[in-house]
mmCIF file of C-alpha atoms in Angstrom:
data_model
loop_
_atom_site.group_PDB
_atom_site.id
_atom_site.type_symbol
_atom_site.label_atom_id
_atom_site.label_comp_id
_atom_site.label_asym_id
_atom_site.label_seq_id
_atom_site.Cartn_x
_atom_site.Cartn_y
_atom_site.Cartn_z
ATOM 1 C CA UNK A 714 0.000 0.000 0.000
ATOM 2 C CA UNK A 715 1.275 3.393 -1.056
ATOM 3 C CA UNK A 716 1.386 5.691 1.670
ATOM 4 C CA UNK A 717 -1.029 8.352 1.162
ATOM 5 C CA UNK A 718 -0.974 12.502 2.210
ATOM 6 C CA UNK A 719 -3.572 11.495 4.445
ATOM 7 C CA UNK A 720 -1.501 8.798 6.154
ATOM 8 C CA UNK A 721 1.603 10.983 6.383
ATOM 9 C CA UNK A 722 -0.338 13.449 8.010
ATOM 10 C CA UNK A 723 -1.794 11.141 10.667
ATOM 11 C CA UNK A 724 1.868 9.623 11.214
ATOM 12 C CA UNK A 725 3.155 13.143 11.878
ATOM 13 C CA UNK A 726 0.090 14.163 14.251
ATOM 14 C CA UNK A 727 0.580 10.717 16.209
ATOM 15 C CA UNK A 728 3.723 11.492 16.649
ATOM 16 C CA UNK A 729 3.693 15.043 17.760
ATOM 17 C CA UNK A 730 0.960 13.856 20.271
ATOM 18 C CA UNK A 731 2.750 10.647 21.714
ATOM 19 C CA UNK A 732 6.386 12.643 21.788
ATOM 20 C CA UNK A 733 5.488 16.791 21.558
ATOM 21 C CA UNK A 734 8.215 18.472 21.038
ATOM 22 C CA UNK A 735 10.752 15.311 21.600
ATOM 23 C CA UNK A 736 12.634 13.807 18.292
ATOM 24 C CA UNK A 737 12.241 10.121 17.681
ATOM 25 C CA UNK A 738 15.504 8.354 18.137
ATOM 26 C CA UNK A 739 16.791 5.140 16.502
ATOM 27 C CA UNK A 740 14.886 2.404 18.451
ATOM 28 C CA UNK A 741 11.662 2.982 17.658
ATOM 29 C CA UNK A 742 10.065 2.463 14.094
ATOM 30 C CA UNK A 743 6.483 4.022 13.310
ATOM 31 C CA UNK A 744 5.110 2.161 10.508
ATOM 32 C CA UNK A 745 1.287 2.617 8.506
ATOM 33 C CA UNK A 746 -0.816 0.464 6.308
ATOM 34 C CA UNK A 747 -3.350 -2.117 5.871
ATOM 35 C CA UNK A 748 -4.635 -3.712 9.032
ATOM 36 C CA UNK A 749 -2.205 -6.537 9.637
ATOM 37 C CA UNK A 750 -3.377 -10.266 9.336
ATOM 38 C CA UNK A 751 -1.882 -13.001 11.640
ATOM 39 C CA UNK A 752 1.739 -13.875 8.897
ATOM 40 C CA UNK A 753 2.010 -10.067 9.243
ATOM 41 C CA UNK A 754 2.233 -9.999 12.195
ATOM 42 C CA UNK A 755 4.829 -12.522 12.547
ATOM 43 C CA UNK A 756 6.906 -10.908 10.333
ATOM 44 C CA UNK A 757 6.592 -7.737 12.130
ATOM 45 C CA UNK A 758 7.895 -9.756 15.266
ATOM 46 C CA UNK A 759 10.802 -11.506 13.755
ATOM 47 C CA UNK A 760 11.674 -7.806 12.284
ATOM 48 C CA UNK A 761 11.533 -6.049 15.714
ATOM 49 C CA UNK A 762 13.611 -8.705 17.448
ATOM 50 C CA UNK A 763 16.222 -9.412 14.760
ATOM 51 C CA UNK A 764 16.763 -5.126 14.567
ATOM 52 C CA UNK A 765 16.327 -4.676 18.587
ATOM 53 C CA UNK A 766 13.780 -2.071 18.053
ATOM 54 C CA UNK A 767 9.877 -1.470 18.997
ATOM 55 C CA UNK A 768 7.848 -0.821 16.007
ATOM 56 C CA UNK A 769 4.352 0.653 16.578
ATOM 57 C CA UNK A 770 2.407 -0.021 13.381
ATOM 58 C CA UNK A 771 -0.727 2.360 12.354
ATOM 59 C CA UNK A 772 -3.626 0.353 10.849
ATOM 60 C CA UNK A 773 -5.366 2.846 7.706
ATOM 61 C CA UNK A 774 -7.888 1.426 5.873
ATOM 62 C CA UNK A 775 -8.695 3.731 2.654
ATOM 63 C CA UNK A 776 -12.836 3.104 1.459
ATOM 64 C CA UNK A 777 -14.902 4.431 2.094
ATOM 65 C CA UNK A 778 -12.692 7.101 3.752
ATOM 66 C CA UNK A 779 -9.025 6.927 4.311
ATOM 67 C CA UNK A 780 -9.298 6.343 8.030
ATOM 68 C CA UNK A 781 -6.360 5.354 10.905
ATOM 69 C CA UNK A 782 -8.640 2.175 12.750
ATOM 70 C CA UNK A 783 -6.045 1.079 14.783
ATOM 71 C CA UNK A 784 -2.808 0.542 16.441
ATOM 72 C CA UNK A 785 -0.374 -2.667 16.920
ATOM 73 C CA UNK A 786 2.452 -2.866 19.165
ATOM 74 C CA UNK A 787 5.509 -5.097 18.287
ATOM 75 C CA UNK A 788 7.792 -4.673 21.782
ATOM 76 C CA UNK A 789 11.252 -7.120 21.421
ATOM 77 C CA UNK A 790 12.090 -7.985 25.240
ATOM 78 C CA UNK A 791 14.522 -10.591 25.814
ATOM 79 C CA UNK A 792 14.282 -12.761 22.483
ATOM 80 C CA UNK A 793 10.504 -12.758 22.435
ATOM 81 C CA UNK A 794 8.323 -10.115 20.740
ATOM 82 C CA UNK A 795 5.421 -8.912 22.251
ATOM 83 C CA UNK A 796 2.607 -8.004 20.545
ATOM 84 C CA UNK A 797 -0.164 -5.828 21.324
ATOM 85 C CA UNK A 798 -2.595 -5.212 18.694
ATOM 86 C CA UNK A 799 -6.312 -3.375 18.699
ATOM 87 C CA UNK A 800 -4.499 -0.402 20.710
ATOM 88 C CA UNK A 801 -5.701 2.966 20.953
ATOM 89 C CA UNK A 802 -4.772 7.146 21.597
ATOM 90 C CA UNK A 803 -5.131 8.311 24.681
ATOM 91 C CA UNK A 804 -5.069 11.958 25.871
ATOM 92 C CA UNK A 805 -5.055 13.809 29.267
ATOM 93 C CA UNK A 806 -7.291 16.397 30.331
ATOM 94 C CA UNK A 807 -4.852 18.943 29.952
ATOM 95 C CA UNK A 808 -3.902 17.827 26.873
ATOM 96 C CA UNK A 809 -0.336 17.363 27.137
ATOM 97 C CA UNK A 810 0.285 13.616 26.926
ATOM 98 C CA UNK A 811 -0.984 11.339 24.624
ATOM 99 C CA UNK A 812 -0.108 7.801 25.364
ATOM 100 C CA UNK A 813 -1.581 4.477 23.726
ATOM 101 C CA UNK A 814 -4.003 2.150 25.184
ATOM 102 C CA UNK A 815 -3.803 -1.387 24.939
ATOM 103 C CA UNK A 816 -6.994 -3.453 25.288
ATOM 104 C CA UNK A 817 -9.351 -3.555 28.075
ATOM 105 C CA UNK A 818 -7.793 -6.614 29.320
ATOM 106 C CA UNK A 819 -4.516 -5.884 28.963
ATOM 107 C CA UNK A 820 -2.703 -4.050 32.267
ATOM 108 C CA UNK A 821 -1.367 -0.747 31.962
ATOM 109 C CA UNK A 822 -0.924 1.238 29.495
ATOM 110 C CA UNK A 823 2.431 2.384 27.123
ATOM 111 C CA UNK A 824 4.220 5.771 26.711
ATOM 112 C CA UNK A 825 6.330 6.616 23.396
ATOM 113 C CA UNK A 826 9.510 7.544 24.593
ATOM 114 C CA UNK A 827 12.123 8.515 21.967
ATOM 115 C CA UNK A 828 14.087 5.598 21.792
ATOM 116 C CA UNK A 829 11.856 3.379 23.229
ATOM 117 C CA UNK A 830 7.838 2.035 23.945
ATOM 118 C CA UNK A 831 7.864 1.840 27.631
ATOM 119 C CA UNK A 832 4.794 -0.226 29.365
ATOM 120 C CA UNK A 833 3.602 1.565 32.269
ATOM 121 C CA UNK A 834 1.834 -1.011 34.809
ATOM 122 C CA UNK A 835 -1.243 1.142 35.845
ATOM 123 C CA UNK A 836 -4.136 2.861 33.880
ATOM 124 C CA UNK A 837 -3.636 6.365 33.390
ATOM 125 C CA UNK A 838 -7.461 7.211 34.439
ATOM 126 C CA UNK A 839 -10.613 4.817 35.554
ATOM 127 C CA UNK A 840 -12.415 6.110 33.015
ATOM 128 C CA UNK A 841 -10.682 6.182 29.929
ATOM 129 C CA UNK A 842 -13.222 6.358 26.955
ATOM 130 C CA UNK A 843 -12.702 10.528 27.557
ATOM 131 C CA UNK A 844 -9.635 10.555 26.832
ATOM 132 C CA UNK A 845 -10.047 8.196 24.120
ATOM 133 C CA UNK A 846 -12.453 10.842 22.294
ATOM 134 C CA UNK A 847 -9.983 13.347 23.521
ATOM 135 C CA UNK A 848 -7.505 12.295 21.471
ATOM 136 C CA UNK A 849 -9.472 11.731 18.558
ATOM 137 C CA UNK A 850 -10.681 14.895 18.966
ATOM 138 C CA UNK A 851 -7.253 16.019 19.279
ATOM 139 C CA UNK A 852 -5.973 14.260 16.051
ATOM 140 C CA UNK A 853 -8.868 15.548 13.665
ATOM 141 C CA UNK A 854 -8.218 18.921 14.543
ATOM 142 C CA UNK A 855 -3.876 18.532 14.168
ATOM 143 C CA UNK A 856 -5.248 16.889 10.604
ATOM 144 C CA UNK A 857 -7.710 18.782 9.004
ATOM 145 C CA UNK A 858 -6.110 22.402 10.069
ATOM 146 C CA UNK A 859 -4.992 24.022 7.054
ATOM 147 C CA UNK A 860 -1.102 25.361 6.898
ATOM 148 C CA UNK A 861 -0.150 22.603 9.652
ATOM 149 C CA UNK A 862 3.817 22.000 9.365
ATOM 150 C CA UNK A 863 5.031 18.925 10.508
ATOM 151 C CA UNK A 864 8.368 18.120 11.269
ATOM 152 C CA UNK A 865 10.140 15.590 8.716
ATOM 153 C CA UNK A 866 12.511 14.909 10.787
ATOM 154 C CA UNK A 867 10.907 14.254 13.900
ATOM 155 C CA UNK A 868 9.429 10.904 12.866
ATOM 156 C CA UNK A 869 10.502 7.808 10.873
ATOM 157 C CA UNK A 870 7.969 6.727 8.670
ATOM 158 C CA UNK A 871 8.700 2.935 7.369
ATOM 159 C CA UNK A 872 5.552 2.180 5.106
ATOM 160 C CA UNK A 873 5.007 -1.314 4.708
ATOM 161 C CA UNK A 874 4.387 -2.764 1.392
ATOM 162 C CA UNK A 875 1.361 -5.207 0.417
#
């Protein structure tokens, strides 16, 4: 899958959110494309663990609308690669930290550091479906505001090919 302005733009915005004003540092890949199916995922795995870094893959889908529907986390940790997939944006209140849910079962919650994807064992709020529309909220405005500069070099986009 090509990646589209769209998709760019989201990467950059995601980015900006999870790290502000913070430069991602090798260690940490940000991917996009297609939701990933189970080989995908596998191969996303053995990638993370043979290069030693965390790779946080955004899921687009493109019909009706091009649209980001979710987040995977690939986290190497001794050998093994843990994955974490159905993830989503979280914001605070006050709007200064986005960090990136994990499923409802899943403890905790993880924080995009520059060189790394660090699990945090607690969940940032009890209730966390505001800041789940917070970020969204949050995101559609970074994307859809006209004369928005991003930062190339803040982020490493690696776009995944079908």
């Amino acid at each position: 899958m090509m990646t589209t302005t769209i998709e760019a733009a989201v990467t950059r915005a995601i980015v900006k959110l999870l790290l502000g004003n913070r430069k991602l540092k090798p260690g940490v890949f940000i991917t996009g494309g297609d939701p990933l199916g189970i080989e995908d995922k596998i191969e996303m795995g053995r990638h993370a663990v043979e290069t030693s870094s965390d790779l946080l893959h955004l899921e687009f889908r493109n019909r009706p609308t091009p649209a980001l529907t979710g987040i995977a986390l690939f986290l190497p940790r001794d050998g093994r690669c843990h994955i974490q997939s159905g993830c989503h944006l979280w914001l605070s209140k006050a709007g200064n930290r986005g960090l990136i849910l994990p499923q409802a079962h899943v403890r905790g919650h993880f924080r995009l550091a520059p060189r790394e994807i660090v699990h945090i064992d607690s969940k940032p709020a009890d209730d966390l479906s505001d800041g789940i529309e917070r970020a969204s909220a949050w995101l559609t405005r970074q994307v859809m505001r006209p004369g928005v500069q991003y930062d190339d070099a803040q982020c490493t986009l690696w776009a995944q090919a079908a």
